[in-house]
PDB file of C-alpha atoms in Angstrom:
ATOM      1  CA  UNK A   1     100.389 105.291  83.715  1.00 57.00           C
ATOM      2  CA  UNK A   2      99.661 108.962  85.174  1.00 68.00           C
ATOM      3  CA  UNK A   3     100.235 110.318  88.167  1.00 75.00           C
ATOM      4  CA  UNK A   4      96.745 110.191  89.391  1.00 76.00           C
ATOM      5  CA  UNK A   5      96.605 106.589  88.821  1.00 75.00           C
ATOM      6  CA  UNK A   6     100.078 106.050  90.119  1.00 76.00           C
ATOM      7  CA  UNK A   7      99.039 107.720  93.750  1.00 80.00           C
ATOM      8  CA  UNK A   8      95.726 105.456  93.806  1.00 74.00           C
ATOM      9  CA  UNK A   9      98.278 101.885  93.039  1.00 77.00           C
ATOM     10  CA  UNK A  10     100.239 103.117  95.729  1.00 81.00           C
ATOM     11  CA  UNK A  11      97.429 103.466  98.235  1.00 79.00           C
ATOM     12  CA  UNK A  12      96.053 100.447  97.100  1.00 81.00           C
ATOM     13  CA  UNK A  13      99.253  98.882  97.748  1.00 84.00           C
ATOM     14  CA  UNK A  14     100.005 100.244 101.183  1.00 82.00           C
ATOM     15  CA  UNK A  15      96.167  99.272 102.132  1.00 82.00           C
ATOM     16  CA  UNK A  16      96.986  95.731 100.966  1.00 83.00           C
ATOM     17  CA  UNK A  17     100.480  96.155 103.092  1.00 84.00           C
ATOM     18  CA  UNK A  18      98.408  97.138 106.023  1.00 83.00           C
ATOM     19  CA  UNK A  19      95.540  94.389 106.067  1.00 84.00           C
ATOM     20  CA  UNK A  20      98.473  92.015 106.036  1.00 87.00           C
ATOM     21  CA  UNK A  21      99.835  93.563 109.333  1.00 85.00           C
ATOM     22  CA  UNK A  22      96.263  93.620 110.679  1.00 85.00           C
ATOM     23  CA  UNK A  23      95.286  89.997 109.766  1.00 89.00           C
ATOM     24  CA  UNK A  24      99.020  88.834 111.591  1.00 87.00           C
ATOM     25  CA  UNK A  25      97.821  91.070 114.670  1.00 87.00           C
ATOM     26  CA  UNK A  26      94.364  89.737 114.807  1.00 88.00           C
ATOM     27  CA  UNK A  27      95.468  86.173 114.312  1.00 92.00           C
ATOM     28  CA  UNK A  28      98.290  86.724 117.232  1.00 91.00           C
ATOM     29  CA  UNK A  29      95.685  88.406 119.877  1.00 91.00           C
ATOM     30  CA  UNK A  30      93.102  85.166 118.800  1.00 90.00           C
ATOM     31  CA  UNK A  31      95.804  82.568 119.783  1.00 93.00           C
ATOM     32  CA  UNK A  32      96.664  84.758 122.981  1.00 93.00           C
ATOM     33  CA  UNK A  33      93.527  84.953 124.470  1.00 93.00           C
ATOM     34  CA  UNK A  34      92.502  81.217 123.419  1.00 93.00           C
ATOM     35  CA  UNK A  35      95.966  80.188 125.165  1.00 95.00           C
ATOM     36  CA  UNK A  36      95.156  82.002 128.506  1.00 95.00           C
ATOM     37  CA  UNK A  37      91.218  80.671 128.303  1.00 93.00           C
ATOM     38  CA  UNK A  38      93.202  77.163 127.722  1.00 95.00           C
ATOM     39  CA  UNK A  39      94.785  77.567 131.061  1.00 95.00           C
ATOM     40  CA  UNK A  40      92.082  78.581 133.447  1.00 96.00           C
ATOM     41  CA  UNK A  41      91.571  75.006 133.981  1.00 95.00           C
ATOM     42  CA  UNK A  42      94.759  74.529 135.677  1.00 96.00           C
ATOM     43  CA  UNK A  43      94.692  77.549 138.035  1.00 97.00           C
ATOM     44  CA  UNK A  44      91.192  77.140 139.058  1.00 96.00           C
ATOM     45  CA  UNK A  45      92.096  73.386 139.742  1.00 97.00           C
ATOM     46  CA  UNK A  46      95.534  74.573 142.034  1.00 97.00           C
ATOM     47  CA  UNK A  47      92.926  77.037 144.070  1.00 97.00           C
ATOM     48  CA  UNK A  48      90.686  73.883 144.423  1.00 96.00           C
ATOM     49  CA  UNK A  49      92.959  72.012 146.149  1.00 96.00           C
ATOM     50  CA  UNK A  50      93.576  74.813 148.636  1.00 96.00           C
ATOM     51  CA  UNK A  51      90.248  75.290 148.990  1.00 95.00           C
ATOM     52  CA  UNK A  52      90.087  71.821 150.432  1.00 94.00           C
ATOM     53  CA  UNK A  53      93.389  72.071 152.377  1.00 92.00           C
ATOM     54  CA  UNK A  54      91.842  75.348 154.026  1.00 94.00           C
ATOM     55  CA  UNK A  55      88.665  73.701 155.035  1.00 92.00           C
ATOM     56  CA  UNK A  56      90.927  70.851 156.701  1.00 90.00           C
ATOM     57  CA  UNK A  57      93.253  73.388 158.341  1.00 90.00           C
ATOM     58  CA  UNK A  58      90.169  75.135 159.816  1.00 91.00           C
ATOM     59  CA  UNK A  59      89.172  71.848 161.042  1.00 88.00           C
ATOM     60  CA  UNK A  60      92.080  71.325 162.905  1.00 84.00           C
ATOM     61  CA  UNK A  61      91.437  74.513 164.961  1.00 84.00           C
ATOM     62  CA  UNK A  62      88.981  75.312 167.677  1.00 81.00           C
ATOM     63  CA  UNK A  63      85.896  77.006 166.347  1.00 78.00           C
ATOM     64  CA  UNK A  64      86.724  80.318 168.403  1.00 72.00           C
ATOM     65  CA  UNK A  65      90.850  79.862 167.092  1.00 75.00           C
ATOM     66  CA  UNK A  66      89.475  79.949 163.479  1.00 80.00           C
ATOM     67  CA  UNK A  67      90.272  83.188 161.359  1.00 85.00           C
ATOM     68  CA  UNK A  68      87.092  85.077 160.364  1.00 73.00           C
ATOM     69  CA  UNK A  69      86.454  87.904 158.347  1.00 66.00           C
ATOM     70  CA  UNK A  70      86.921  90.907 160.376  1.00 65.00           C
ATOM     71  CA  UNK A  71      83.713  93.419 161.546  1.00 61.00           C
ATOM     72  CA  UNK A  72      83.027  96.272 159.662  1.00 59.00           C
ATOM     73  CA  UNK A  73      85.006  98.920 161.206  1.00 59.00           C
ATOM     74  CA  UNK A  74      87.664 101.482 159.880  1.00 58.00           C
ATOM     75  CA  UNK A  75      88.667 100.509 156.883  1.00 79.00           C
ATOM     76  CA  UNK A  76      91.659 101.134 154.269  1.00 91.00           C
ATOM     77  CA  UNK A  77      90.990 100.633 150.896  1.00 95.00           C
ATOM     78  CA  UNK A  78      93.251  99.401 147.818  1.00 96.00           C
ATOM     79  CA  UNK A  79      92.121  99.065 144.478  1.00 97.00           C
ATOM     80  CA  UNK A  80      93.860  97.097 142.199  1.00 98.00           C
ATOM     81  CA  UNK A  81      92.986  97.606 138.339  1.00 98.00           C
ATOM     82  CA  UNK A  82      94.356  95.138 135.545  1.00 98.00           C
ATOM     83  CA  UNK A  83      94.473  97.044 132.308  1.00 97.00           C
ATOM     84  CA  UNK A  84      95.892  95.997 128.794  1.00 96.00           C
ATOM     85  CA  UNK A  85      99.735  96.780 128.176  1.00 94.00           C
ATOM     86  CA  UNK A  86      99.483  97.183 124.554  1.00 91.00           C
ATOM     87  CA  UNK A  87      97.116  99.064 122.413  1.00 90.00           C
ATOM     88  CA  UNK A  88      94.571  98.479 119.518  1.00 90.00           C
ATOM     89  CA  UNK A  89      91.904  97.450 122.064  1.00 93.00           C
ATOM     90  CA  UNK A  90      89.038  99.790 121.351  1.00 88.00           C
ATOM     91  CA  UNK A  91      87.325 101.389 124.794  1.00 91.00           C
ATOM     92  CA  UNK A  92      88.127  98.225 126.876  1.00 94.00           C
ATOM     93  CA  UNK A  93      91.105 100.373 129.177  1.00 95.00           C
ATOM     94  CA  UNK A  94      88.458 103.522 129.490  1.00 94.00           C
ATOM     95  CA  UNK A  95      85.669 101.260 130.893  1.00 94.00           C
ATOM     96  CA  UNK A  96      88.498  99.633 133.348  1.00 96.00           C
ATOM     97  CA  UNK A  97      89.456 103.095 134.727  1.00 96.00           C
ATOM     98  CA  UNK A  98      85.859 104.080 134.707  1.00 95.00           C
ATOM     99  CA  UNK A  99      85.312 100.794 137.236  1.00 96.00           C
ATOM    100  CA  UNK A 100      88.332 101.805 139.517  1.00 96.00           C
ATOM    101  CA  UNK A 101      87.047 105.642 139.711  1.00 95.00           C
ATOM    102  CA  UNK A 102      83.824 104.655 140.768  1.00 95.00           C
ATOM    103  CA  UNK A 103      85.051 102.249 143.129  1.00 95.00           C
ATOM    104  CA  UNK A 104      87.517 104.770 144.532  1.00 95.00           C
ATOM    105  CA  UNK A 105      84.728 107.314 144.674  1.00 94.00           C
ATOM    106  CA  UNK A 106      82.265 104.879 146.852  1.00 94.00           C
ATOM    107  CA  UNK A 107      85.327 103.708 149.065  1.00 94.00           C
ATOM    108  CA  UNK A 108      88.421 106.410 148.946  1.00 94.00           C
ATOM    109  CA  UNK A 109      91.827 104.648 149.034  1.00 95.00           C
ATOM    110  CA  UNK A 110      94.951 103.618 147.072  1.00 96.00           C
ATOM    111  CA  UNK A 111      95.393 102.789 143.373  1.00 97.00           C
ATOM    112  CA  UNK A 112      97.604 100.201 141.382  1.00 97.00           C
ATOM    113  CA  UNK A 113      97.642  99.716 138.407  1.00 98.00           C
ATOM    114  CA  UNK A 114      98.357  97.373 135.939  1.00 97.00           C
ATOM    115  CA  UNK A 115      99.392  97.583 132.244  1.00 96.00           C
ATOM    116  CA  UNK A 116     101.146 100.887 130.688  1.00 95.00           C
ATOM    117  CA  UNK A 117      98.079 101.447 128.686  1.00 94.00           C
ATOM    118  CA  UNK A 118      95.952 101.659 132.237  1.00 94.00           C
ATOM    119  CA  UNK A 119      98.897 104.056 133.312  1.00 94.00           C
ATOM    120  CA  UNK A 120      98.516 106.703 130.651  1.00 93.00           C
ATOM    121  CA  UNK A 121      94.531 106.515 130.613  1.00 92.00           C
ATOM    122  CA  UNK A 122      94.711 107.084 134.647  1.00 93.00           C
ATOM    123  CA  UNK A 123      97.462 110.161 134.520  1.00 90.00           C
ATOM    124  CA  UNK A 124      94.942 111.811 131.742  1.00 89.00           C
ATOM    125  CA  UNK A 125      92.298 111.439 134.784  1.00 90.00           C
ATOM    126  CA  UNK A 126      93.876 113.007 137.118  1.00 90.00           C
ATOM    127  CA  UNK A 127      94.473 109.749 139.184  1.00 93.00           C
ATOM    128  CA  UNK A 128      98.145 109.199 141.096  1.00 94.00           C
ATOM    129  CA  UNK A 129      98.309 105.446 140.950  1.00 96.00           C
ATOM    130  CA  UNK A 130     100.651 104.644 144.366  1.00 96.00           C
ATOM    131  CA  UNK A 131     102.109 101.365 142.373  1.00 97.00           C
ATOM    132  CA  UNK A 132     101.907 100.096 138.999  1.00 96.00           C
ATOM    133  CA  UNK A 133     103.713  97.236 136.653  1.00 97.00           C
ATOM    134  CA  UNK A 134     103.636  96.016 133.114  1.00 97.00           C
ATOM    135  CA  UNK A 135     101.251  93.838 132.584  1.00 96.00           C
ATOM    136  CA  UNK A 136     101.635  90.394 131.160  1.00 94.00           C
ATOM    137  CA  UNK A 137     101.648  90.010 127.443  1.00 91.00           C
ATOM    138  CA  UNK A 138     101.561  86.351 126.954  1.00 91.00           C
ATOM    139  CA  UNK A 139      99.988  84.019 129.194  1.00 92.00           C
ATOM    140  CA  UNK A 140     103.917  82.516 130.587  1.00 93.00           C
ATOM    141  CA  UNK A 141     104.389  85.736 132.356  1.00 95.00           C
ATOM    142  CA  UNK A 142     101.144  85.194 134.755  1.00 95.00           C
ATOM    143  CA  UNK A 143     102.113  83.780 137.467  1.00 95.00           C
ATOM    144  CA  UNK A 144     105.679  86.040 138.143  1.00 97.00           C
ATOM    145  CA  UNK A 145     103.498  89.103 137.551  1.00 97.00           C
ATOM    146  CA  UNK A 146     100.863  87.379 140.480  1.00 97.00           C
ATOM    147  CA  UNK A 147     103.884  87.051 142.447  1.00 97.00           C
ATOM    148  CA  UNK A 148     105.027  90.869 142.004  1.00 97.00           C
ATOM    149  CA  UNK A 149     100.803  92.237 142.633  1.00 98.00           C
ATOM    150  CA  UNK A 150     100.699  89.867 146.157  1.00 97.00           C
ATOM    151  CA  UNK A 151     104.174  91.321 147.473  1.00 96.00           C
ATOM    152  CA  UNK A 152     103.137  95.045 146.439  1.00 96.00           C
ATOM    153  CA  UNK A 153      99.492  94.278 148.466  1.00 96.00           C
ATOM    154  CA  UNK A 154     100.665  92.338 151.238  1.00 94.00           C
ATOM    155  CA  UNK A 155     103.225  95.302 152.007  1.00 94.00           C
ATOM    156  CA  UNK A 156     100.910  98.021 152.009  1.00 93.00           C
ATOM    157  CA  UNK A 157      97.862  96.335 154.347  1.00 91.00           C
ATOM    158  CA  UNK A 158      97.354  98.684 157.034  1.00 81.00           C
ATOM    159  CA  UNK A 159      98.185  96.761 160.566  1.00 79.00           C
ATOM    160  CA  UNK A 160      95.883  99.172 162.387  1.00 79.00           C
ATOM    161  CA  UNK A 161      92.939  99.248 160.639  1.00 81.00           C
ATOM    162  CA  UNK A 162      90.455  96.756 158.127  1.00 79.00           C
ATOM    163  CA  UNK A 163      92.284  96.748 154.355  1.00 88.00           C
ATOM    164  CA  UNK A 164      89.922  95.985 152.121  1.00 94.00           C
ATOM    165  CA  UNK A 165      91.629  95.231 148.593  1.00 96.00           C
ATOM    166  CA  UNK A 166      89.149  95.496 145.414  1.00 97.00           C
ATOM    167  CA  UNK A 167      90.334  93.667 142.239  1.00 98.00           C
ATOM    168  CA  UNK A 168      89.131  95.426 138.475  1.00 98.00           C
ATOM    169  CA  UNK A 169      89.843  93.338 135.747  1.00 97.00           C
ATOM    170  CA  UNK A 170      87.795  92.144 132.372  1.00 96.00           C
ATOM    171  CA  UNK A 171      86.103  89.024 131.715  1.00 94.00           C
ATOM    172  CA  UNK A 172      86.498  87.790 128.082  1.00 92.00           C
ATOM    173  CA  UNK A 173      82.880  86.972 126.237  1.00 83.00           C
ATOM    174  CA  UNK A 174      82.661  85.619 122.666  1.00 61.00           C
ATOM    175  CA  UNK A 175      80.282  88.312 121.371  1.00 61.00           C
ATOM    176  CA  UNK A 176      80.030  91.389 122.637  1.00 62.00           C
ATOM    177  CA  UNK A 177      82.272  93.935 124.742  1.00 74.00           C
ATOM    178  CA  UNK A 178      84.193  92.266 127.228  1.00 81.00           C
ATOM    179  CA  UNK A 179      82.640  92.321 130.853  1.00 90.00           C
ATOM    180  CA  UNK A 180      84.273  94.302 133.445  1.00 95.00           C
ATOM    181  CA  UNK A 181      84.004  92.785 136.860  1.00 95.00           C
ATOM    182  CA  UNK A 182      85.070  93.907 140.332  1.00 96.00           C
ATOM    183  CA  UNK A 183      85.582  91.804 143.131  1.00 95.00           C
ATOM    184  CA  UNK A 184      86.818  91.325 147.068  1.00 95.00           C
ATOM    185  CA  UNK A 185      90.301  89.684 147.222  1.00 96.00           C
ATOM    186  CA  UNK A 186      90.824  90.754 151.166  1.00 93.00           C
ATOM    187  CA  UNK A 187      89.715  90.728 153.866  1.00 93.00           C
ATOM    188  CA  UNK A 188      89.866  86.784 153.181  1.00 94.00           C
ATOM    189  CA  UNK A 189      86.456  85.589 153.427  1.00 93.00           C
ATOM    190  CA  UNK A 190      87.162  82.167 154.605  1.00 93.00           C
ATOM    191  CA  UNK A 191      83.140  81.179 155.230  1.00 91.00           C
ATOM    192  CA  UNK A 192      83.865  79.992 151.498  1.00 92.00           C
ATOM    193  CA  UNK A 193      85.033  76.865 152.299  1.00 93.00           C
ATOM    194  CA  UNK A 194      83.114  73.962 154.220  1.00 91.00           C
ATOM    195  CA  UNK A 195      85.104  73.167 157.317  1.00 90.00           C
ATOM    196  CA  UNK A 196      86.175  69.426 157.392  1.00 80.00           C
ATOM    197  CA  UNK A 197      87.035  67.991 160.960  1.00 76.00           C
ATOM    198  CA  UNK A 198      89.970  65.872 160.980  1.00 63.00           C
ATOM    199  CA  UNK A 199      89.482  62.726 162.167  1.00 61.00           C
ATOM    200  CA  UNK A 200      93.515  62.469 162.610  1.00 62.00           C
ATOM    201  CA  UNK A 201      95.378  65.132 163.338  1.00 63.00           C
ATOM    202  CA  UNK A 202      98.355  65.150 160.027  1.00 65.00           C
ATOM    203  CA  UNK A 203     102.072  66.055 160.885  1.00 68.00           C
ATOM    204  CA  UNK A 204     102.756  69.496 160.226  1.00 69.00           C
ATOM    205  CA  UNK A 205     105.765  71.628 160.122  1.00 73.00           C
ATOM    206  CA  UNK A 206     103.817  75.261 161.125  1.00 73.00           C
ATOM    207  CA  UNK A 207     101.139  75.988 163.953  1.00 85.00           C
ATOM    208  CA  UNK A 208      97.920  75.765 162.392  1.00 83.00           C
ATOM    209  CA  UNK A 209      96.546  78.838 162.911  1.00 87.00           C
ATOM    210  CA  UNK A 210      99.815  79.894 160.448  1.00 90.00           C
ATOM    211  CA  UNK A 211      99.685  76.934 158.307  1.00 90.00           C
ATOM    212  CA  UNK A 212      95.691  78.619 157.308  1.00 92.00           C
ATOM    213  CA  UNK A 213      96.853  81.972 157.093  1.00 92.00           C
ATOM    214  CA  UNK A 214      99.984  80.870 154.651  1.00 94.00           C
ATOM    215  CA  UNK A 215      97.140  78.446 152.618  1.00 95.00           C
ATOM    216  CA  UNK A 216      95.039  81.721 152.439  1.00 96.00           C
ATOM    217  CA  UNK A 217      97.880  83.722 151.073  1.00 96.00           C
ATOM    218  CA  UNK A 218      98.247  80.973 148.681  1.00 97.00           C
ATOM    219  CA  UNK A 219      94.263  81.424 148.074  1.00 97.00           C
ATOM    220  CA  UNK A 220      95.095  85.004 147.450  1.00 97.00           C
ATOM    221  CA  UNK A 221      98.000  84.245 144.659  1.00 98.00           C
ATOM    222  CA  UNK A 222      95.754  81.536 142.756  1.00 98.00           C
ATOM    223  CA  UNK A 223      93.041  84.715 142.762  1.00 98.00           C
ATOM    224  CA  UNK A 224      95.274  86.855 141.099  1.00 98.00           C
ATOM    225  CA  UNK A 225      96.587  84.551 138.946  1.00 97.00           C
ATOM    226  CA  UNK A 226      92.756  83.445 137.355  1.00 97.00           C
ATOM    227  CA  UNK A 227      92.452  87.396 136.771  1.00 97.00           C
ATOM    228  CA  UNK A 228      95.690  87.810 135.553  1.00 97.00           C
ATOM    229  CA  UNK A 229      93.998  84.824 132.954  1.00 97.00           C
ATOM    230  CA  UNK A 230      91.197  86.385 132.315  1.00 97.00           C
ATOM    231  CA  UNK A 231      92.277  89.962 132.082  1.00 96.00           C
ATOM    232  CA  UNK A 232      94.795  88.628 129.038  1.00 96.00           C
ATOM    233  CA  UNK A 233      92.065  86.762 127.173  1.00 95.00           C
ATOM    234  CA  UNK A 234      90.032  89.432 127.610  1.00 95.00           C
ATOM    235  CA  UNK A 235      92.776  92.041 125.908  1.00 94.00           C
ATOM    236  CA  UNK A 236      93.526  90.169 123.359  1.00 94.00           C
ATOM    237  CA  UNK A 237      89.445  89.202 122.597  1.00 93.00           C
ATOM    238  CA  UNK A 238      89.337  93.150 122.413  1.00 92.00           C
ATOM    239  CA  UNK A 239      92.077  93.328 120.401  1.00 92.00           C
ATOM    240  CA  UNK A 240      90.855  90.628 117.889  1.00 90.00           C
ATOM    241  CA  UNK A 241      87.489  92.834 117.595  1.00 88.00           C
ATOM    242  CA  UNK A 242      89.450  95.903 116.807  1.00 88.00           C
ATOM    243  CA  UNK A 243      91.110  94.063 114.011  1.00 89.00           C
ATOM    244  CA  UNK A 244      88.069  93.092 112.957  1.00 85.00           C
ATOM    245  CA  UNK A 245      86.634  95.990 112.703  1.00 84.00           C
ATOM    246  CA  UNK A 246      90.006  97.499 111.326  1.00 83.00           C
ATOM    247  CA  UNK A 247      89.585  94.987 108.556  1.00 80.00           C
ATOM    248  CA  UNK A 248      86.055  95.798 107.280  1.00 79.00           C
ATOM    249  CA  UNK A 249      87.207  99.617 107.483  1.00 84.00           C
ATOM    250  CA  UNK A 250      90.367  98.577 105.009  1.00 80.00           C
ATOM    251  CA  UNK A 251      88.352  96.564 102.429  1.00 83.00           C
ATOM    252  CA  UNK A 252      85.886  99.237 102.369  1.00 85.00           C
ATOM    253  CA  UNK A 253      88.905 101.682 101.538  1.00 83.00           C
ATOM    254  CA  UNK A 254      90.192  99.159  99.409  1.00 82.00           C
ATOM    255  CA  UNK A 255      86.778  99.047  97.655  1.00 82.00           C
ATOM    256  CA  UNK A 256      86.695 103.118  97.332  1.00 83.00           C
ATOM    257  CA  UNK A 257      90.432 102.815  96.022  1.00 79.00           C
ATOM    258  CA  UNK A 258      89.710 100.014  93.244  1.00 78.00           C
ATOM    259  CA  UNK A 259      86.504 102.089  92.127  1.00 80.00           C
ATOM    260  CA  UNK A 260      88.474 105.430  91.657  1.00 80.00           C
ATOM    261  CA  UNK A 261      91.469 103.708  90.136  1.00 77.00           C
ATOM    262  CA  UNK A 262      88.585 102.432  87.429  1.00 79.00           C
ATOM    263  CA  UNK A 263      87.284 105.846  86.965  1.00 80.00           C
ATOM    264  CA  UNK A 264      90.557 107.517  86.418  1.00 74.00           C
ATOM    265  CA  UNK A 265      91.279 104.754  84.169  1.00 79.00           C
ATOM    266  CA  UNK A 266      88.386 105.218  82.026  1.00 81.00           C
ATOM    267  CA  UNK A 267      88.676 108.906  82.651  1.00 73.00           C
ATOM    268  CA  UNK A 268      92.289 108.606  81.165  1.00 75.00           C
ATOM    269  CA  UNK A 269      91.243 106.147  78.112  1.00 75.00           C
ATOM    270  CA  UNK A 270      88.190 108.228  76.914  1.00 78.00           C
ATOM    271  CA  UNK A 271      90.336 111.411  76.605  1.00 71.00           C
ATOM    272  CA  UNK A 272      93.153 109.677  74.429  1.00 73.00           C
ATOM    273  CA  UNK A 273      90.182 108.345  72.636  1.00 76.00           C
ATOM    274  CA  UNK A 274      89.294 112.137  71.935  1.00 75.00           C
ATOM    275  CA  UNK A 275      92.892 113.510  71.578  1.00 73.00           C
ATOM    276  CA  UNK A 276      92.964 110.767  68.713  1.00 73.00           C
ATOM    277  CA  UNK A 277      89.710 111.111  67.105  1.00 68.00           C
ATOM    278  CA  UNK A 278      90.635 114.898  66.997  1.00 69.00           C
ATOM    279  CA  UNK A 279      94.196 114.225  65.209  1.00 65.00           C
ATOM    280  CA  UNK A 280      92.125 112.447  62.389  1.00 60.00           C
ATOM    281  CA  UNK A 281      90.328 115.398  62.147  1.00 54.00           C
ATOM    282  CA  UNK A 282      92.674 117.357  61.365  1.00 53.00           C
TER     283      UNK A 282
END
């Protein structure tokens, strides 16, 4: 085998190995996206239970004592964006940071970033997060991360002003680009929960108003868990689509290399035949 054929054979072997790696990455991404979406049902059931408890808790309070959404006024703004921890996700992080930048342009404030790749993107754009953390790479890590995020948010609430907390994250889609959504976490919207006046007052170990406030904080934690699961699913879905594109490119490259190998091999055979023929003539 000539040096050119050997070089082409080596390239073919490399593309076959790369195709195997890409296939494995695609499979892992698909499995993690599916697992994250499966866990959403449990998170949402927990949030629904908390919502019912908040409605019943509000029913224990006099109407004037019930917490409500603060009136418009001077607002501090915290914007939390959930990005990818690992690469090979196409434009997923860029679109998240675009949405975060737009939100901060409309209402300036402090940026909090989850995900190493998001931190790199914010630095490239001159944005300076006040807090950052690694993104959960597996759904099992989402609950602990939600607790850390909640702690970071609540320690930064401004007691003198209404603090608006916005959350930007991805949403999984089976076809096309993953959706990027922006949702409001705080001020907490109690109007979402129907008030259920209690016929009998339950026994509680907390003052009723404090009980409702703690239930609201737990509901925010559940919302963070849901957003992390959705973001994890969307990140891995984006990676899966990126791997599909990579597999298509590898397949085209393999076809090109096979064609080149065949041409070079045929040229060498032709040269050998001509050389043998010329030797016979002489």
